[in-house]
PDB file of C-alpha atoms and ligand atoms in Angstrom:
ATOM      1  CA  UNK O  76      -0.698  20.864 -27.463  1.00 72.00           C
ATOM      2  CA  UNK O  77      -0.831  21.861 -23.600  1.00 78.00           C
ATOM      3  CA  UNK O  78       1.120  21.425 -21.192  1.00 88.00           C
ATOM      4  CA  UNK O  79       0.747  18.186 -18.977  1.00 96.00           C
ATOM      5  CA  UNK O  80       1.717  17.754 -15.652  1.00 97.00           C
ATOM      6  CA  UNK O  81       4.925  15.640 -17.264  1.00 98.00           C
ATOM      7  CA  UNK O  82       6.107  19.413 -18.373  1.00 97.00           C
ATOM      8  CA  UNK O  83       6.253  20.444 -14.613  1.00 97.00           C
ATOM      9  CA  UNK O  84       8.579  17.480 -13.617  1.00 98.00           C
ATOM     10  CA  UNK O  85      10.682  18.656 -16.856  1.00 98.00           C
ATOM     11  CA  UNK O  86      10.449  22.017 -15.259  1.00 97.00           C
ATOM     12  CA  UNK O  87      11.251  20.795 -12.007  1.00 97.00           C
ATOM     13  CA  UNK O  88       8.040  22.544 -10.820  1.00 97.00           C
ATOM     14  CA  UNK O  89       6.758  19.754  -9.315  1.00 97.00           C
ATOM     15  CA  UNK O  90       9.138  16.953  -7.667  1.00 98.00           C
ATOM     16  CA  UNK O  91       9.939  13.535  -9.095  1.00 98.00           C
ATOM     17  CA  UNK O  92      12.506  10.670  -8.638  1.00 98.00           C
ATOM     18  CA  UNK O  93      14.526  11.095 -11.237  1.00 98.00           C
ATOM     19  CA  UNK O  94      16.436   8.601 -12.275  1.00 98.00           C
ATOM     20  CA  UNK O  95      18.307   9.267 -15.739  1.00 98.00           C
ATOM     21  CA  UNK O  96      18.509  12.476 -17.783  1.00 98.00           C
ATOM     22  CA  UNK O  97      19.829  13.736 -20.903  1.00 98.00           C
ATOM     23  CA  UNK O  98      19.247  16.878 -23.395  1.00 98.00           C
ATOM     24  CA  UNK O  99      16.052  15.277 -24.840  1.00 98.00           C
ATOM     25  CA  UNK O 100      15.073  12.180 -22.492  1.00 98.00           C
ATOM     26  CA  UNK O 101      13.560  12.240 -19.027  1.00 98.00           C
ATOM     27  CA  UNK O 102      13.028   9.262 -16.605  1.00 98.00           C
ATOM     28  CA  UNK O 103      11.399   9.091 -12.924  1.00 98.00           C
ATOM     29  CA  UNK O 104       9.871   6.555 -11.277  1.00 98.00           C
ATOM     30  CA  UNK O 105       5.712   6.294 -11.507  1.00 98.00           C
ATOM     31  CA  UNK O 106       4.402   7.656  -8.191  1.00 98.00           C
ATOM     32  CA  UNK O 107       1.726   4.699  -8.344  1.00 97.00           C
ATOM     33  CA  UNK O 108       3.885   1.762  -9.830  1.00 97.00           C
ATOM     34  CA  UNK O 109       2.970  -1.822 -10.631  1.00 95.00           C
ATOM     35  CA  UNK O 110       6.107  -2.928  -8.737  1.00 97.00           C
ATOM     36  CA  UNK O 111       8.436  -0.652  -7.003  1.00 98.00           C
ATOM     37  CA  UNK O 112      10.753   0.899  -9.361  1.00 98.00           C
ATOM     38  CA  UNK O 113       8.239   1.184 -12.393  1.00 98.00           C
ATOM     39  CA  UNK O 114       9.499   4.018 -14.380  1.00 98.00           C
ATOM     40  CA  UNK O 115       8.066   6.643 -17.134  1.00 98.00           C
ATOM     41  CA  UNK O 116      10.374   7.452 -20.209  1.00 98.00           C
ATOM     42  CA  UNK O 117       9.238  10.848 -21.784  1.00 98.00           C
ATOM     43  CA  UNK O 118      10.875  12.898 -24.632  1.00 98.00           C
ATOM     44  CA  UNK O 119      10.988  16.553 -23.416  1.00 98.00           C
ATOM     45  CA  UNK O 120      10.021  17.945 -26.652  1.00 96.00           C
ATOM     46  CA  UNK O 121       6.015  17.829 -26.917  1.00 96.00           C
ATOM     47  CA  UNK O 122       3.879  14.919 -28.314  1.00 97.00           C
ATOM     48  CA  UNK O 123       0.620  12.935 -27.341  1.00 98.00           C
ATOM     49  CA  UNK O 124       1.759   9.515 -28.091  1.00 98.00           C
ATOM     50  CA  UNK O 125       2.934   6.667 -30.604  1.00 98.00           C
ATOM     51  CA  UNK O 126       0.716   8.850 -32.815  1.00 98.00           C
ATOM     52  CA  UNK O 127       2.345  12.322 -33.403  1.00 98.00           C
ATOM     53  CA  UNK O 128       5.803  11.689 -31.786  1.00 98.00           C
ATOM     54  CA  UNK O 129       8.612  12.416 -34.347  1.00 98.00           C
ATOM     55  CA  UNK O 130      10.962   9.294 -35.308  1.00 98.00           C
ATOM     56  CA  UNK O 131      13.567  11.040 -33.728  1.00 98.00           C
ATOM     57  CA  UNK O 132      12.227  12.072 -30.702  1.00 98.00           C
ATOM     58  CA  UNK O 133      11.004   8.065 -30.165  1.00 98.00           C
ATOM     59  CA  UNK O 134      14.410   6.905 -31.354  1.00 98.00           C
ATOM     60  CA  UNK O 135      15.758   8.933 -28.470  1.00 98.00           C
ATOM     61  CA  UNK O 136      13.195   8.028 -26.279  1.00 98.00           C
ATOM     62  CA  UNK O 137      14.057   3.993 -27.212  1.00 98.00           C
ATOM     63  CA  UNK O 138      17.030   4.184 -26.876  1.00 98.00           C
ATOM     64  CA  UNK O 139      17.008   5.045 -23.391  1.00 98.00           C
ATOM     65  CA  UNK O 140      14.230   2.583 -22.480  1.00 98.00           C
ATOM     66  CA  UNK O 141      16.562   0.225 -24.066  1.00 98.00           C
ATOM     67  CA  UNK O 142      19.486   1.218 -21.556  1.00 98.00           C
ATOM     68  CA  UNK O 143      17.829   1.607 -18.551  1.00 98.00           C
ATOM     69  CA  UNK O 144      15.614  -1.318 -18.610  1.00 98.00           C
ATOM     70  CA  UNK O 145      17.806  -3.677 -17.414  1.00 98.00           C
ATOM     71  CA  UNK O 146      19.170  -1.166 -14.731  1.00 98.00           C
ATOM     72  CA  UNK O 147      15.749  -0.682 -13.652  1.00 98.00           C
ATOM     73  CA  UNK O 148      15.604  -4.417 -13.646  1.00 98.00           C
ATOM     74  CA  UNK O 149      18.873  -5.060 -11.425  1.00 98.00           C
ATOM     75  CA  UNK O 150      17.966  -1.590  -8.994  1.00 98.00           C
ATOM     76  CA  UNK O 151      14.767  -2.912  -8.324  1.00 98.00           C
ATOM     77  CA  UNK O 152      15.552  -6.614  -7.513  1.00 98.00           C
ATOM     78  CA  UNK O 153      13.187  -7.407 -10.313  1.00 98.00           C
ATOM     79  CA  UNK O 154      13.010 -10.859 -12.404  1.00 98.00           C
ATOM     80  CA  UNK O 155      11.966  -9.799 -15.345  1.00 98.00           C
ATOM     81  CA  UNK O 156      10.226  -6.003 -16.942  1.00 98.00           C
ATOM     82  CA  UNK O 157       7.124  -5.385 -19.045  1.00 98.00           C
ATOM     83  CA  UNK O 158       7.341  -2.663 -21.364  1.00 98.00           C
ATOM     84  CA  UNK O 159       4.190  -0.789 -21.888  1.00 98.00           C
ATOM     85  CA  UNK O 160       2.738   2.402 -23.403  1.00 98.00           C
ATOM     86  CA  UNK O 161      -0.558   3.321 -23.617  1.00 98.00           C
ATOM     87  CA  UNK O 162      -1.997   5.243 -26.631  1.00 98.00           C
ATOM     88  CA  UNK O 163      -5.288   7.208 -25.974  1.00 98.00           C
ATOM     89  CA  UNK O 164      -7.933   7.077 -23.891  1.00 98.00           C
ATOM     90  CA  UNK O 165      -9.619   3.594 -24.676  1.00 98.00           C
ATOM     91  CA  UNK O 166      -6.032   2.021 -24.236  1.00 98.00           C
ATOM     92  CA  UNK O 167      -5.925   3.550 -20.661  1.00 97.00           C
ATOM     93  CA  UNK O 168      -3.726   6.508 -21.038  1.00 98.00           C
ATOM     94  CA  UNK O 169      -4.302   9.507 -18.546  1.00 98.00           C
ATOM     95  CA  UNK O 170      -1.527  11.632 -18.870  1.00 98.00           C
ATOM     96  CA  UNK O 171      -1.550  13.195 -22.726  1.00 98.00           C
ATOM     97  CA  UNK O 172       2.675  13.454 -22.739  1.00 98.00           C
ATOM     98  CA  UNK O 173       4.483  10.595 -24.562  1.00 98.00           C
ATOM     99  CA  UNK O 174       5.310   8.007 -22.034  1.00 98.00           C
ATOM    100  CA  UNK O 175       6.904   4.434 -22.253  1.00 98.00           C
ATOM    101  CA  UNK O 176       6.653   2.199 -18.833  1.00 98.00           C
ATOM    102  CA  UNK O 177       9.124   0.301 -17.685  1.00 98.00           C
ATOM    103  CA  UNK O 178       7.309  -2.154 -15.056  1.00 98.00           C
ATOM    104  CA  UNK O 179       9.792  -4.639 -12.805  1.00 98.00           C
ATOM    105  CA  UNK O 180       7.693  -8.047 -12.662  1.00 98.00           C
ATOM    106  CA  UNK O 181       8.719 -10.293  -9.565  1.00 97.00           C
ATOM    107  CA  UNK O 182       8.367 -13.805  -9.592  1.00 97.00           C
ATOM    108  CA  UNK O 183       5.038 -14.516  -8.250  1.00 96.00           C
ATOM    109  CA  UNK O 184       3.344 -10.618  -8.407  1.00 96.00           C
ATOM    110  CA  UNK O 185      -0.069 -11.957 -10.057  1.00 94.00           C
ATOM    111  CA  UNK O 186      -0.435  -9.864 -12.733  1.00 94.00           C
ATOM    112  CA  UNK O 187      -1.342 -11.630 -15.667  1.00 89.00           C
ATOM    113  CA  UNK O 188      -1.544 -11.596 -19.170  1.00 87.00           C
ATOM    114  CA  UNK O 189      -4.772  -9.894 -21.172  1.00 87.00           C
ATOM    115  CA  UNK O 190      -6.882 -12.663 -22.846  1.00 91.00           C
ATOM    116  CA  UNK O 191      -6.832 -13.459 -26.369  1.00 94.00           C
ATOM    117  CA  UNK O 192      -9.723 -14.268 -27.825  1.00 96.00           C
ATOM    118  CA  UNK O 193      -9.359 -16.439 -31.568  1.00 97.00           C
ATOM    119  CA  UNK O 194      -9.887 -15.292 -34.691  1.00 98.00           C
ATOM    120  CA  UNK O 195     -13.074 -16.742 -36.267  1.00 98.00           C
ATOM    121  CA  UNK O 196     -12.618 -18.477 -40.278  1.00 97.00           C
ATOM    122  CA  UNK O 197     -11.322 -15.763 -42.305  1.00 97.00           C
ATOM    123  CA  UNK O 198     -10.908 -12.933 -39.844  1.00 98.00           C
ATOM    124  CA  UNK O 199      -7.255 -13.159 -39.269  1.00 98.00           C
ATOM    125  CA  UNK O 200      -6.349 -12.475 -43.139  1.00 98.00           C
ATOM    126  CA  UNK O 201      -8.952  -9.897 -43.507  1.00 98.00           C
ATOM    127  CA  UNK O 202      -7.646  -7.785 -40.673  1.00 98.00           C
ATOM    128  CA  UNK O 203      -4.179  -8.260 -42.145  1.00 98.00           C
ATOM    129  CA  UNK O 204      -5.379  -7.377 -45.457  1.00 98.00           C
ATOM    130  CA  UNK O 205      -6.805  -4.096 -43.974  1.00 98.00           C
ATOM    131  CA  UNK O 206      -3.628  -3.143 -41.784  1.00 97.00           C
ATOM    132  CA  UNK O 207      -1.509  -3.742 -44.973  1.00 98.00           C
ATOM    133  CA  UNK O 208      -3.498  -1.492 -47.287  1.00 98.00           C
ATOM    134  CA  UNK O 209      -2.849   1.042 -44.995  1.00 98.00           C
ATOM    135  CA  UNK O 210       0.673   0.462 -45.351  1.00 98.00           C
TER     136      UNK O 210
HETATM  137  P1  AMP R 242      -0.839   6.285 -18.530  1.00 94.21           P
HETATM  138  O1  AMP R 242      -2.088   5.585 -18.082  1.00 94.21           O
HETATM  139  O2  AMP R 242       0.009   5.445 -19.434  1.00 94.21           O
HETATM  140  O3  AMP R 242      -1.128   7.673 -19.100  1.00 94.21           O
HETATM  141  O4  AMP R 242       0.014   6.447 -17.227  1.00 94.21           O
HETATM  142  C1  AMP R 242       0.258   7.645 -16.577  1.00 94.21           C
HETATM  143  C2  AMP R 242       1.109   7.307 -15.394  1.00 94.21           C
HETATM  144  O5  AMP R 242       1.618   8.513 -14.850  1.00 94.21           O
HETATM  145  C3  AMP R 242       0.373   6.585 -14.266  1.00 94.21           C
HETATM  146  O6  AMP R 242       0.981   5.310 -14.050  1.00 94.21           O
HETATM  147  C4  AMP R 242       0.541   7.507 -13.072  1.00 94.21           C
HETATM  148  O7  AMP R 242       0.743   6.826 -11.863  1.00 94.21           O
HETATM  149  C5  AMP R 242       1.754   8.334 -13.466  1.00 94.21           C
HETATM  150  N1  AMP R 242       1.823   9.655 -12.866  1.00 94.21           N
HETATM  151  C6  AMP R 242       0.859  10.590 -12.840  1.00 94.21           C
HETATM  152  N2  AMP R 242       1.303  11.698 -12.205  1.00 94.21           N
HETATM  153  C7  AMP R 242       2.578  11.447 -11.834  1.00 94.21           C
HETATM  154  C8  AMP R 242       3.580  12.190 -11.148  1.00 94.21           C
HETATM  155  N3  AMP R 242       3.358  13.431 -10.713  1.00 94.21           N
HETATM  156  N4  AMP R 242       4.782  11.623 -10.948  1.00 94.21           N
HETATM  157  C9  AMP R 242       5.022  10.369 -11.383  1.00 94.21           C
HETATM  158  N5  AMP R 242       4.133   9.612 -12.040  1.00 94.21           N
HETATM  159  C10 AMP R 242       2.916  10.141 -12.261  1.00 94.21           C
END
């Protein structure tokens, strides 16, 4: 796969705020964020997405999300934090390097959550039947 832009902050070719790094996790605050403080988690080995990331490479990746969310939470002044990834283009992702967001939510900040729309009679157990054949 090619290079994404998220290569050059690994690279330190381009500048970031970096705000935690190890041998195999990155994480830098989104230079357009939700809230201030919304930050990317990226594994610096190469993979699209939730799709072709190795386990251990997400593992990795968790774990970190894991640590710093609530760090990101108290740094930012933030009541609570969405976690968020988006996997291809129809789900809204732009930038083709594994990322998880960490967004700070404040009390008040108007985003909301997507609609749900029911299932009609029947629906709901033939989409799980489908997702667990697959399984
Ligand atoms: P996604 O839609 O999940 O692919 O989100 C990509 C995110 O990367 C967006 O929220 C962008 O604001 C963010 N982004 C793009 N370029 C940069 C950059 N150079 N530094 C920090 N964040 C970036």
């Amino acid at each position: 796969m090619e290079d994404t832009i998220f290569s050059k902050i690994i690279r330190r070719e381009i500048p970031a705020e970096i705000i935690y790094e190890d041998d195999d996790v990155l994480a830098f605050l989104d230079i357009s964020p939700n809230n201030p403080g919304h930050t990317l988690v990226i594994p610096k080995d190469l993979s699209t997405n939730i799709f072709d990331i190795s386990q251990d490479s997400w593992r990795k990746v968790m774990d970190v999300v894991r640590m710093l969310a609530p760090k990101v939470r108290e740094g930012a002044g933030a009541d609570a934090i969405n976690i968020q990834m988006n996997n291809g283009e129809i789900a809204g992702q732009l930038v083709y390097h594994t990322h998880v967001h960490i967004i700070p939510r404040i009390k008040g900040d108007g985003f909301k959550h997507w609609a749900g729309t029911p299932y009609a009679q029947g629906e709901m157990r033939a989409v799980a039947d489908a997702i667990r054949a697959t399984l």
